[in-house]
Coordinates of C-alpha atoms and ligand atoms in Angstrom, one line a residue:
M18 CA 0.0 0.0 0.0
H19 CA 1.4 3.4 -0.9
I20 CA 0.5 6.8 0.6
D21 CA 2.1 10.1 -0.5
A22 CA 2.6 11.8 2.9
R23 CA 2.3 15.2 1.2
K24 CA -1.3 14.5 0.5
L25 CA -2.2 13.7 4.1
N26 CA -3.8 16.3 6.4
N27 CA -1.3 18.2 8.4
K28 CA -0.5 16.6 11.8
S29 CA -1.8 13.2 10.8
I30 CA -1.1 10.3 13.3
I31 CA 0.2 7.1 11.7
E32 CA 0.3 3.9 13.8
G33 CA 1.8 0.5 13.2
D34 CA 3.7 -2.4 14.8
I35 CA 7.1 -1.6 13.4
C36 CA 8.3 1.6 11.7
I37 CA 11.2 1.3 9.3
V38 CA 12.8 4.7 8.5
G39 CA 14.3 4.6 4.9
A40 CA 13.1 2.5 2.0
G41 CA 16.6 1.9 0.6
T42 CA 18.7 -1.2 0.5
A43 CA 18.5 -2.1 4.2
G44 CA 14.9 -0.8 4.7
I45 CA 13.4 -2.7 1.8
S46 CA 15.4 -5.9 2.7
I47 CA 13.7 -5.8 6.1
A48 CA 10.2 -4.9 4.8
L49 CA 10.3 -7.9 2.5
E50 CA 10.9 -10.2 5.5
W51 CA 7.7 -8.8 7.2
M52 CA 5.5 -9.2 4.1
N53 CA 2.3 -11.3 4.8
S54 CA 3.1 -11.4 8.5
P55 CA 0.2 -10.4 10.9
Y56 CA 2.1 -7.1 11.7
K57 CA 1.4 -3.6 10.3
V58 CA 4.7 -2.3 8.9
I59 CA 5.1 1.5 8.4
L60 CA 7.9 2.1 5.8
L61 CA 8.8 5.8 5.7
E62 CA 10.7 7.0 2.7
G63 CA 12.1 10.6 2.5
G64 CA 11.9 10.8 -1.3
G65 CA 9.4 9.6 -4.0
F66 CA 9.8 7.0 -6.7
E67 CA 12.1 9.2 -8.8
Y68 CA 15.1 11.5 -8.2
D69 CA 13.9 14.9 -6.7
D70 CA 16.6 17.5 -6.3
Q71 CA 14.9 19.3 -3.4
V72 CA 14.8 16.1 -1.4
Q73 CA 18.3 15.0 -2.6
D74 CA 19.6 18.3 -1.3
L75 CA 18.8 17.1 2.3
N76 CA 21.9 14.9 1.9
G77 CA 24.2 17.8 1.4
G78 CA 26.9 18.6 4.0
K79 CA 30.5 19.7 4.6
T80 CA 33.5 17.5 4.4
T81 CA 36.9 18.1 6.0
G82 CA 40.2 16.1 6.3
Q83 CA 41.0 13.8 3.4
K84 CA 39.2 14.9 0.2
Y85 CA 35.9 13.2 -0.2
F86 CA 32.9 13.0 -2.6
P87 CA 30.3 15.7 -2.0
L88 CA 27.9 14.3 0.6
K89 CA 25.0 15.2 -1.5
S90 CA 26.0 13.0 -4.4
S91 CA 27.5 10.1 -2.5
R92 CA 24.1 8.4 -1.8
L93 CA 20.6 8.6 -3.2
R94 CA 17.4 9.8 -1.5
Y95 CA 14.4 8.1 -3.0
F96 CA 12.7 4.7 -3.0
G97 CA 15.3 2.0 -3.6
G98 CA 18.1 4.2 -2.0
T99 CA 21.6 4.0 -3.3
T100 CA 21.1 0.8 -5.3
G101 CA 19.8 3.3 -7.8
H102 CA 23.4 3.7 -9.0
W103 CA 25.5 1.0 -7.2
A104 CA 27.8 -1.3 -9.2
G105 CA 26.5 -4.5 -7.5
M106 CA 29.9 -6.0 -6.5
C107 CA 29.3 -8.5 -3.7
S108 CA 31.6 -10.6 -1.5
P109 CA 31.2 -11.6 2.2
L110 CA 33.6 -10.5 5.0
D111 CA 36.3 -13.0 5.9
H112 CA 36.7 -14.9 9.2
V113 CA 39.5 -12.6 10.2
D114 CA 37.4 -9.5 9.8
F115 CA 35.3 -10.3 12.9
R116 CA 38.3 -11.1 15.0
K117 CA 39.8 -8.9 17.7
R118 CA 43.3 -8.4 16.2
D119 CA 45.9 -7.0 18.6
W120 CA 47.5 -5.0 15.7
V121 CA 44.2 -3.3 14.7
P122 CA 43.0 -0.9 17.4
H123 CA 39.2 -1.0 18.1
S124 CA 38.8 -4.3 16.1
G125 CA 36.7 -7.3 17.2
W126 CA 33.0 -7.7 16.5
P127 CA 30.7 -9.2 19.1
I128 CA 29.7 -11.8 16.5
V129 CA 31.6 -14.2 14.3
K130 CA 31.4 -15.0 10.6
E131 CA 29.4 -18.2 11.4
D132 CA 26.7 -16.1 13.0
L133 CA 26.1 -14.3 9.7
D134 CA 26.5 -17.2 7.3
P135 CA 22.7 -18.2 7.3
F136 CA 21.8 -14.5 6.7
Y137 CA 24.4 -14.2 3.9
A138 CA 22.6 -17.0 2.2
R139 CA 19.2 -15.2 2.6
A140 CA 20.7 -11.9 1.5
H141 CA 21.8 -13.6 -1.7
K142 CA 18.2 -14.1 -2.6
T143 CA 17.3 -10.5 -1.8
L144 CA 20.1 -9.3 -4.0
G145 CA 19.4 -11.8 -6.8
L146 CA 22.9 -13.3 -6.5
G147 CA 23.9 -16.9 -7.3
P148 CA 24.5 -19.6 -4.7
Y149 CA 26.2 -18.5 -1.4
E150 CA 29.5 -20.0 -2.7
Y151 CA 32.7 -18.1 -2.6
S152 CA 35.4 -20.8 -2.9
F153 CA 37.5 -20.7 -6.0
D154 CA 37.1 -24.5 -6.3
Y155 CA 33.3 -24.1 -6.6
W156 CA 33.5 -21.5 -9.4
R157 CA 36.3 -23.3 -11.2
K158 CA 33.8 -26.1 -11.9
E159 CA 31.0 -23.6 -12.8
I160 CA 33.0 -21.4 -15.2
P161 CA 35.6 -22.8 -17.7
N162 CA 38.9 -21.0 -18.3
L163 CA 39.4 -19.5 -14.8
N164 CA 43.2 -19.6 -14.5
P165 CA 44.6 -18.5 -11.1
F166 CA 48.1 -17.1 -10.9
P167 CA 50.2 -20.0 -9.5
L168 CA 51.2 -18.2 -6.3
D169 CA 51.9 -19.7 -2.8
D170 CA 48.5 -20.1 -1.2
K171 CA 49.9 -19.8 2.2
V172 CA 50.5 -16.1 1.4
V173 CA 48.0 -15.2 -1.4
W174 CA 44.5 -16.5 -2.2
N175 CA 41.8 -15.8 -4.7
K176 CA 38.9 -13.9 -3.1
M177 CA 35.8 -14.5 -5.1
W178 CA 33.1 -12.0 -5.9
Q179 CA 29.6 -12.2 -7.4
F180 CA 27.7 -9.4 -9.1
S181 CA 24.1 -8.2 -8.5
T182 CA 22.2 -6.2 -11.0
A183 CA 19.4 -5.5 -8.5
R184 CA 18.1 -1.9 -8.4
F185 CA 15.7 -2.1 -5.5
G186 CA 13.6 0.8 -6.7
N187 CA 12.6 -1.1 -9.8
L188 CA 12.9 -4.6 -8.5
Y189 CA 10.8 -4.3 -5.4
R190 CA 8.4 -1.4 -6.1
E191 CA 5.4 -3.6 -7.2
T192 CA 6.0 -6.2 -4.5
I193 CA 6.0 -3.6 -1.8
L194 CA 3.0 -1.7 -3.2
K195 CA 1.0 -4.9 -3.4
A196 CA 1.8 -6.1 0.2
R197 CA -1.3 -5.4 2.2
N198 CA 0.5 -5.2 5.6
I199 CA 3.2 -2.8 4.3
H200 CA 2.3 0.8 4.4
L201 CA 4.8 2.7 2.4
Y202 CA 4.8 6.5 2.9
T203 CA 6.8 8.5 0.4
Y204 CA 7.9 12.1 1.0
A205 CA 7.9 11.2 4.7
N206 CA 11.3 12.5 5.9
V207 CA 11.9 11.8 9.5
V208 CA 13.3 14.8 11.2
N209 CA 13.2 13.8 14.8
L210 CA 12.8 10.7 17.1
E211 CA 11.0 11.5 20.4
A212 CA 12.2 9.4 23.3
S213 CA 10.4 8.6 26.5
E214 CA 11.3 10.6 29.6
G215 CA 13.9 8.1 30.8
V216 CA 15.3 7.9 27.2
N217 CA 15.0 4.2 27.3
S218 CA 12.4 3.8 24.5
I219 CA 11.2 5.8 21.4
R220 CA 7.7 7.1 21.6
E221 CA 7.2 8.5 18.1
A222 CA 8.9 9.7 15.0
Q223 CA 8.1 13.1 13.4
T224 CA 8.1 13.6 9.6
R225 CA 8.2 16.9 7.7
D226 CA 7.9 17.9 4.1
H227 CA 9.0 21.0 2.2
S228 CA 5.5 22.5 2.5
G229 CA 5.8 22.5 6.3
K230 CA 3.4 19.6 6.9
T231 CA 4.4 17.3 9.8
H232 CA 3.1 13.9 10.8
T233 CA 3.6 11.7 13.9
V234 CA 4.4 8.0 13.6
R235 CA 3.9 5.6 16.5
A236 CA 5.1 2.0 16.6
K237 CA 6.3 -0.7 19.0
H238 CA 9.7 -0.8 17.3
F239 CA 11.7 1.6 15.2
I240 CA 14.4 0.7 12.8
L241 CA 16.7 3.4 11.3
A242 CA 17.7 2.4 7.8
C243 CA 18.8 5.7 6.2
G244 CA 22.4 4.9 5.4
A245 CA 25.4 5.2 7.8
I246 CA 25.9 8.9 7.6
Q247 CA 22.2 9.7 7.9
N248 CA 21.5 7.3 10.7
A249 CA 24.2 8.9 12.8
R250 CA 22.9 12.3 11.9
M251 CA 19.4 11.4 13.0
L252 CA 20.6 10.1 16.3
L253 CA 22.6 13.2 16.9
A254 CA 19.9 15.6 15.8
S255 CA 17.2 13.9 18.0
N256 CA 18.5 15.7 21.0
K257 CA 15.4 17.0 22.9
Q258 CA 15.5 14.4 25.6
A259 CA 19.2 13.5 25.4
P260 CA 21.3 16.6 24.8
A261 CA 24.2 14.7 23.2
G262 CA 21.8 12.8 20.9
L263 CA 20.1 9.4 21.2
G264 CA 22.5 6.5 22.0
N265 CA 25.3 9.0 22.4
Q266 CA 25.8 9.0 26.2
N267 CA 29.4 7.9 25.5
D268 CA 30.2 10.1 22.6
V269 CA 30.5 7.3 20.1
V270 CA 27.7 8.1 17.6
G271 CA 29.2 9.2 14.3
R272 CA 32.8 8.3 15.3
Y273 CA 34.8 5.5 13.5
F274 CA 33.6 6.5 10.1
M275 CA 35.2 4.1 7.7
E276 CA 35.5 3.9 3.9
H277 CA 37.2 1.3 1.7
L278 CA 40.4 2.8 0.3
E279 CA 40.3 2.0 -3.4
V280 CA 43.7 3.1 -4.5
S281 CA 45.8 2.5 -7.7
S282 CA 49.0 1.2 -6.0
A283 CA 51.4 -0.6 -8.2
E284 CA 52.2 -1.8 -11.7
L285 CA 52.4 -5.4 -12.5
W286 CA 54.7 -6.3 -15.5
L287 CA 54.3 -10.0 -16.5
T288 CA 57.3 -11.7 -18.1
K289 CA 54.9 -13.3 -20.6
P290 CA 51.1 -12.9 -21.3
F291 CA 48.9 -14.8 -18.8
P292 CA 45.1 -15.3 -19.2
T293 CA 43.5 -13.0 -16.7
D294 CA 39.8 -14.0 -17.2
L295 CA 39.5 -14.9 -13.5
Y296 CA 40.4 -11.4 -12.6
N297 CA 38.2 -9.5 -15.1
W298 CA 34.6 -8.3 -14.5
S299 CA 32.0 -6.9 -16.9
Y300 CA 28.7 -5.5 -15.5
G301 CA 25.7 -7.8 -16.1
V302 CA 27.9 -10.4 -17.8
T303 CA 30.4 -11.9 -15.2
R304 CA 28.9 -14.3 -12.7
A305 CA 32.0 -14.5 -10.5
S306 CA 35.6 -13.2 -10.6
A307 CA 38.5 -12.9 -8.2
E308 CA 40.8 -10.4 -6.6
L309 CA 44.2 -11.4 -5.1
A310 CA 44.1 -11.3 -1.3
I311 CA 46.6 -11.9 1.5
T312 CA 45.9 -14.8 3.9
E313 CA 44.9 -14.4 7.5
E314 CA 48.2 -15.9 8.7
T315 CA 50.3 -13.5 6.6
Q316 CA 48.2 -10.5 7.8
E317 CA 48.9 -11.6 11.3
Q318 CA 52.6 -12.1 10.7
F319 CA 53.1 -8.6 9.2
K320 CA 50.4 -7.0 11.4
I321 CA 48.5 -5.5 8.4
L322 CA 44.9 -4.8 7.5
N323 CA 42.8 -7.0 5.2
G324 CA 42.9 -5.9 1.6
T325 CA 42.8 -7.2 -2.0
A326 CA 44.3 -6.2 -5.4
S327 CA 42.3 -6.0 -8.6
F328 CA 43.6 -5.6 -12.1
A329 CA 43.2 -3.0 -14.9
P330 CA 45.1 -2.9 -18.1
L331 CA 47.9 -0.3 -17.6
V332 CA 47.3 1.2 -21.0
F333 CA 43.8 2.2 -19.8
A334 CA 44.7 2.9 -16.1
K335 CA 47.5 5.4 -16.9
H336 CA 45.1 7.5 -18.9
V337 CA 42.1 7.6 -16.5
K338 CA 41.5 10.2 -13.9
Q339 CA 40.6 8.8 -10.4
R340 CA 36.9 8.9 -9.6
M341 CA 37.6 11.1 -6.5
E342 CA 38.6 13.7 -9.1
V343 CA 35.7 13.3 -11.5
W344 CA 32.9 12.6 -9.0
Q345 CA 32.9 16.1 -7.5
N346 CA 29.6 17.4 -8.9
E347 CA 26.9 17.9 -6.1
D348 CA 24.3 16.3 -8.5
P349 CA 24.8 12.5 -8.4
R350 CA 23.5 12.2 -12.0
E351 CA 26.1 14.6 -13.2
S352 CA 28.9 13.0 -11.2
A353 CA 28.0 9.6 -12.6
K354 CA 27.9 11.0 -16.2
N355 CA 31.4 12.6 -15.7
M356 CA 32.8 9.2 -14.5
F357 CA 31.4 7.3 -17.4
A358 CA 32.6 9.9 -19.8
E359 CA 36.1 9.7 -18.3
W360 CA 36.2 6.0 -18.7
D361 CA 35.1 6.3 -22.4
R362 CA 37.8 9.0 -22.9
A363 CA 40.5 6.8 -21.3
G364 CA 39.3 3.8 -23.3
A365 CA 39.7 5.7 -26.5
E366 CA 43.2 6.9 -25.6
A367 CA 44.2 3.3 -24.8
E368 CA 42.9 2.1 -28.1
K369 CA 44.8 4.8 -29.9
E370 CA 48.0 3.8 -28.2
G371 CA 47.6 0.2 -29.3
T372 CA 49.1 -2.7 -27.5
G373 CA 52.5 -4.4 -28.0
S374 CA 54.4 -5.3 -24.8
I375 CA 51.9 -3.3 -22.8
Q376 CA 49.5 -6.2 -23.0
R377 CA 51.5 -7.7 -20.2
A378 CA 51.2 -4.7 -18.0
Y379 CA 48.5 -4.1 -15.4
M380 CA 47.6 -1.5 -12.8
L381 CA 47.0 -3.2 -9.4
N382 CA 44.2 -1.4 -7.5
T383 CA 43.9 -1.9 -3.8
R384 CA 40.7 -2.4 -2.0
I385 CA 41.4 -2.3 1.7
E386 CA 39.7 -1.8 5.1
Q387 CA 40.5 1.4 6.9
A388 CA 41.6 0.9 10.6
P389 CA 38.8 2.2 12.8
N390 CA 39.7 5.7 13.9
P391 CA 37.5 7.7 16.4
N392 CA 38.6 11.0 14.8
S393 CA 37.2 10.0 11.4
R394 CA 33.6 11.0 12.2
V395 CA 30.2 12.4 11.3
T396 CA 29.0 15.4 13.4
L397 CA 26.2 18.0 13.0
G398 CA 27.2 21.1 11.1
S399 CA 26.1 24.6 11.9
E400 CA 23.9 24.9 8.8
K401 CA 20.4 23.5 8.6
D402 CA 18.8 21.7 5.6
G403 CA 15.5 22.6 3.9
L404 CA 13.5 20.8 6.7
G405 CA 15.4 22.5 9.6
V406 CA 17.7 19.6 10.5
P407 CA 21.4 20.4 11.0
R408 CA 23.4 19.1 8.1
A409 CA 25.9 16.3 8.4
S410 CA 29.5 17.2 8.5
L411 CA 32.1 14.5 7.7
N412 CA 35.8 14.5 8.8
W413 CA 37.6 11.7 7.0
E414 CA 41.0 10.6 8.4
F415 CA 43.4 7.8 7.9
T416 CA 46.0 6.2 10.2
P417 CA 49.6 5.1 9.4
L418 CA 48.5 1.5 9.6
D419 CA 46.3 2.1 6.5
K420 CA 49.3 3.1 4.4
R421 CA 51.8 0.6 5.8
S422 CA 49.3 -2.2 5.0
I423 CA 48.9 -1.2 1.4
R424 CA 52.7 -1.0 0.9
K425 CA 53.2 -4.4 2.5
I426 CA 50.5 -6.0 0.3
Y427 CA 52.5 -5.1 -2.8
E428 CA 55.8 -6.1 -1.3
L429 CA 54.3 -9.5 -0.7
L430 CA 52.7 -9.7 -4.1
G431 CA 55.9 -8.6 -5.7
Q432 CA 57.9 -11.3 -3.9
Q433 CA 55.3 -14.0 -4.8
M434 CA 55.2 -12.9 -8.5
G435 CA 59.0 -13.0 -8.5
I436 CA 59.2 -16.4 -6.8
A437 CA 56.7 -17.9 -9.3
G438 CA 58.6 -16.3 -12.2
L439 CA 55.5 -14.5 -13.4
G440 CA 56.7 -10.9 -13.4
R441 CA 57.6 -7.8 -11.4
V442 CA 55.6 -5.4 -9.3
K443 CA 56.5 -1.7 -9.2
L444 CA 55.1 0.5 -6.4
L445 CA 53.6 3.8 -7.4
E446 CA 55.4 6.9 -6.3
F447 CA 53.2 7.7 -3.2
L448 CA 54.0 4.3 -1.6
R449 CA 57.8 4.4 -2.0
D450 CA 58.8 6.4 1.1
E451 CA 58.0 4.2 4.0
N452 CA 58.1 7.1 6.4
N453 CA 55.4 9.0 4.5
Y454 CA 51.9 8.3 5.7
T455 CA 50.0 10.8 3.6
F456 CA 47.7 9.9 0.8
P457 CA 47.3 11.7 -2.6
D458 CA 44.3 14.0 -2.9
D459 CA 42.7 11.7 -5.5
T460 CA 42.6 8.7 -3.2
N461 CA 39.3 7.0 -3.8
G462 CA 36.7 5.7 -1.4
G463 CA 34.0 3.4 -2.7
W464 CA 31.0 5.5 -1.6
H465 CA 30.9 3.0 1.3
H466 CA 29.9 4.6 4.5
M467 CA 30.6 2.4 7.6
G468 CA 31.2 2.4 11.3
T469 CA 29.2 5.4 12.5
T470 CA 26.9 3.4 14.7
R471 CA 29.3 0.6 15.4
M472 CA 28.5 -2.7 17.1
S473 CA 30.0 -3.6 20.5
E474 CA 28.7 -5.3 23.6
D475 CA 30.3 -2.4 25.5
P476 CA 28.2 0.8 25.3
K477 CA 31.4 2.8 25.8
K478 CA 32.8 1.4 22.6
G479 CA 29.8 1.0 20.4
V480 CA 26.3 2.4 19.6
V481 CA 24.5 -0.8 19.0
D482 CA 24.7 -4.3 20.6
A483 CA 25.2 -7.6 18.7
N484 CA 21.5 -7.5 17.6
C485 CA 21.8 -3.9 16.2
Q486 CA 19.7 -2.5 19.1
V487 CA 20.8 0.9 20.3
H488 CA 22.4 0.5 23.7
G489 CA 19.9 1.6 26.4
I490 CA 16.9 2.2 24.1
Q491 CA 14.9 -1.0 24.0
N492 CA 12.8 -0.4 20.8
L493 CA 15.3 1.5 18.7
H494 CA 17.5 -0.4 16.1
V495 CA 19.9 0.5 13.4
A496 CA 20.2 -1.3 10.1
G497 CA 23.1 -0.8 7.7
S498 CA 26.9 -0.7 7.4
G499 CA 27.1 2.0 10.2
C500 CA 26.9 -1.1 12.5
F501 CA 30.1 -2.6 11.1
T502 CA 32.8 -2.7 13.8
T503 CA 35.5 -3.1 11.2
S504 CA 34.8 -3.0 7.5
G505 CA 36.8 -5.8 5.9
A506 CA 37.9 -5.3 2.3
P507 CA 34.8 -6.1 0.3
N508 CA 32.1 -3.7 -0.6
P509 CA 29.5 -3.5 2.2
T510 CA 26.1 -4.1 0.8
L511 CA 25.9 -7.9 0.9
T512 CA 27.0 -7.8 4.6
L513 CA 24.6 -5.0 5.4
V514 CA 21.7 -6.8 3.9
S515 CA 22.6 -9.9 5.8
L516 CA 22.8 -8.0 9.1
S517 CA 19.5 -6.3 8.3
I518 CA 17.8 -9.7 7.8
R519 CA 19.3 -10.9 11.1
L520 CA 18.0 -7.7 12.8
S521 CA 14.6 -8.3 11.2
D522 CA 14.4 -11.8 12.7
Y523 CA 15.5 -10.4 16.1
V524 CA 12.7 -7.7 16.1
M525 CA 10.1 -10.2 14.9
G526 CA 11.2 -12.4 17.8
K527 CA 10.5 -9.5 20.2
M528 CA 7.0 -9.2 18.8
Ligands
FAD620 C1 28.2 4.9 -7.3 C2 28.1 3.9 -6.2 C3 28.5 2.6 -6.4 C4 28.4 1.6 -5.4 N1 28.7 0.3 -5.7 C5 28.6 -0.6 -4.7 C6 29.0 -2.0 -5.0 O1 29.4 -2.3 -6.1 N2 28.9 -2.9 -4.0 C7 28.4 -2.5 -2.8 O2 28.4 -3.4 -1.9 N3 28.1 -1.3 -2.5 C8 28.2 -0.3 -3.4 N4 27.8 1.0 -3.2 C9 27.3 1.3 -1.8 C10 25.8 0.9 -1.7 O3 25.1 1.5 -2.6 C11 25.4 1.1 -0.2 O4 26.2 0.4 0.6 C12 24.0 0.7 0.1 O5 23.1 1.2 -0.9 C13 23.6 1.3 1.5 O6 22.3 0.9 1.8 P1 21.5 1.6 2.9 O7 20.1 1.0 3.0 O8 22.2 1.7 4.2 O9 21.3 3.1 2.4 P2 20.5 3.6 1.1 O10 20.4 2.5 0.1 O11 21.1 4.9 0.7 O12 19.0 3.8 1.6 C14 18.7 4.8 2.6 C15 17.3 5.2 2.3 O13 16.9 6.1 3.4 C16 16.1 7.2 2.9 N5 16.2 8.2 3.9 C17 17.3 8.9 4.2 N6 17.0 9.8 5.2 C18 15.7 9.7 5.5 C19 14.9 10.3 6.4 N7 15.3 11.2 7.3 N8 13.6 9.8 6.5 C20 13.1 8.9 5.6 N9 13.9 8.3 4.7 C21 15.2 8.7 4.7 C22 16.8 7.4 1.6 O14 15.9 8.2 0.7 C23 17.1 6.0 1.1 O15 16.0 5.5 0.3 C24 27.9 2.0 -4.1 C25 27.5 3.3 -3.9 C26 27.6 4.2 -4.9 C27 27.2 5.6 -4.6

């Protein structure tokens, strides 16, 4: 059932069993789990079914520290959320990602990989992926011509990926609209959560639109599913009963913001051509491909973060501008257009240049977790958005461990390529001085926002507990990658959908 909240009488009261705030990736994944249940689900979406610049502008905010994408264009604010322009790359976290690692400060989830495995399998269905299988041996049988580099598997392994083409706004629109117990309200931007006097439960949520209409939503349970930056912002801005913001009694909300560093790092020159089908990916075509990853034992030995290396032909990579440079337009549609145009331009340059020995040369691109850092954080800015809510402000920072880990990964890959007689690895300039911990301005993130409402059993170290319930507030939960304690190397959406389905089961259990 769909209701445009702009058409309701001002000050309407909306009531249900659960209220999900945000009909994006996490919110829709949860709503689907409640379909045909005996419960009335209120699904509040800030935007409509199409891009609307006035609503999108609510995402705008300042960034400081390391150069970042404009906040306005790094996520989408309408039904379906940021799957509206995601790339669909999926791979689960590794066992090591959940561990408390003595060399990674603030690491250690309160759950282990096995706790998430059944939910990863369910998330595969939601995201329209293949079987929940990520071993190279499985995919080698499925797809012919997958040739791995013959490297020492005690040091390097092939981390497999699968690819989703799901755009939730198209894929699930009809299903959600037809579900009798799901009441989707569009143009229902939540601007405040009202807590009980003791701040141990949420009484109601308030929505507002640009005409000034406000509505009140009451439910037994509330789930924030607005994306990691926005969830933190909403907790901080809901500060009537708790001056520091909801769940922020220990000043953790918004801290530990993490991205995946996606950085061109080294050139690989093979001594002779090697078939790299296993390491290639083409949107909508490839079912599974691999990136080179460092084993858990080797990470522990060298005290480095978890990361992978992907391949791009050097003849293309040396011509292309980094996406941090070309994705700087505030309008996400323009930024996306600029990025695709840049890829076309670099492709044409590469073609002009021809091939020759360069066929054997690749750019190795790192994808790596960022060490959790309390100074990398989302706060409230001084400026307000069009609905009167303080805008988000992001300070993005790195630690020396981030850079040391990237350098070490390529030293290891270089050694392994040499030992196997496959070729040589040449570090890019910015990695050569081991006492220099800075990153170039065009260092990419993946538009992956994580850690701002991190999970920990200790309320002093985390915002949510192992079930994604906000510490101390019994009916308030957070869905999404903000709950990640550490981020692992792979893109976050498969894991955040898995966590959301797990949260959904937990809340249903409470009903
Ligand atoms: C260009 C690009 C490429 C990407 N590629 C990949 C990839 O290949 N693999 C991968 O894993 N990830 C990728 N991502 C990241 C991925 O899109 C996100 O991880 C994921 O969409 C986040 O899901 P979410 O539900 O937390 O947030 P979203 O999907 O952004 O959903 C949040 C929803 O909340 C709504 N909302 C916000 N505020 C309010 C409010 N106050 N009231 C009501 N509703 C509100 C929004 O309108 C939106 O619908 C990519 C992102 C971008 C930008």
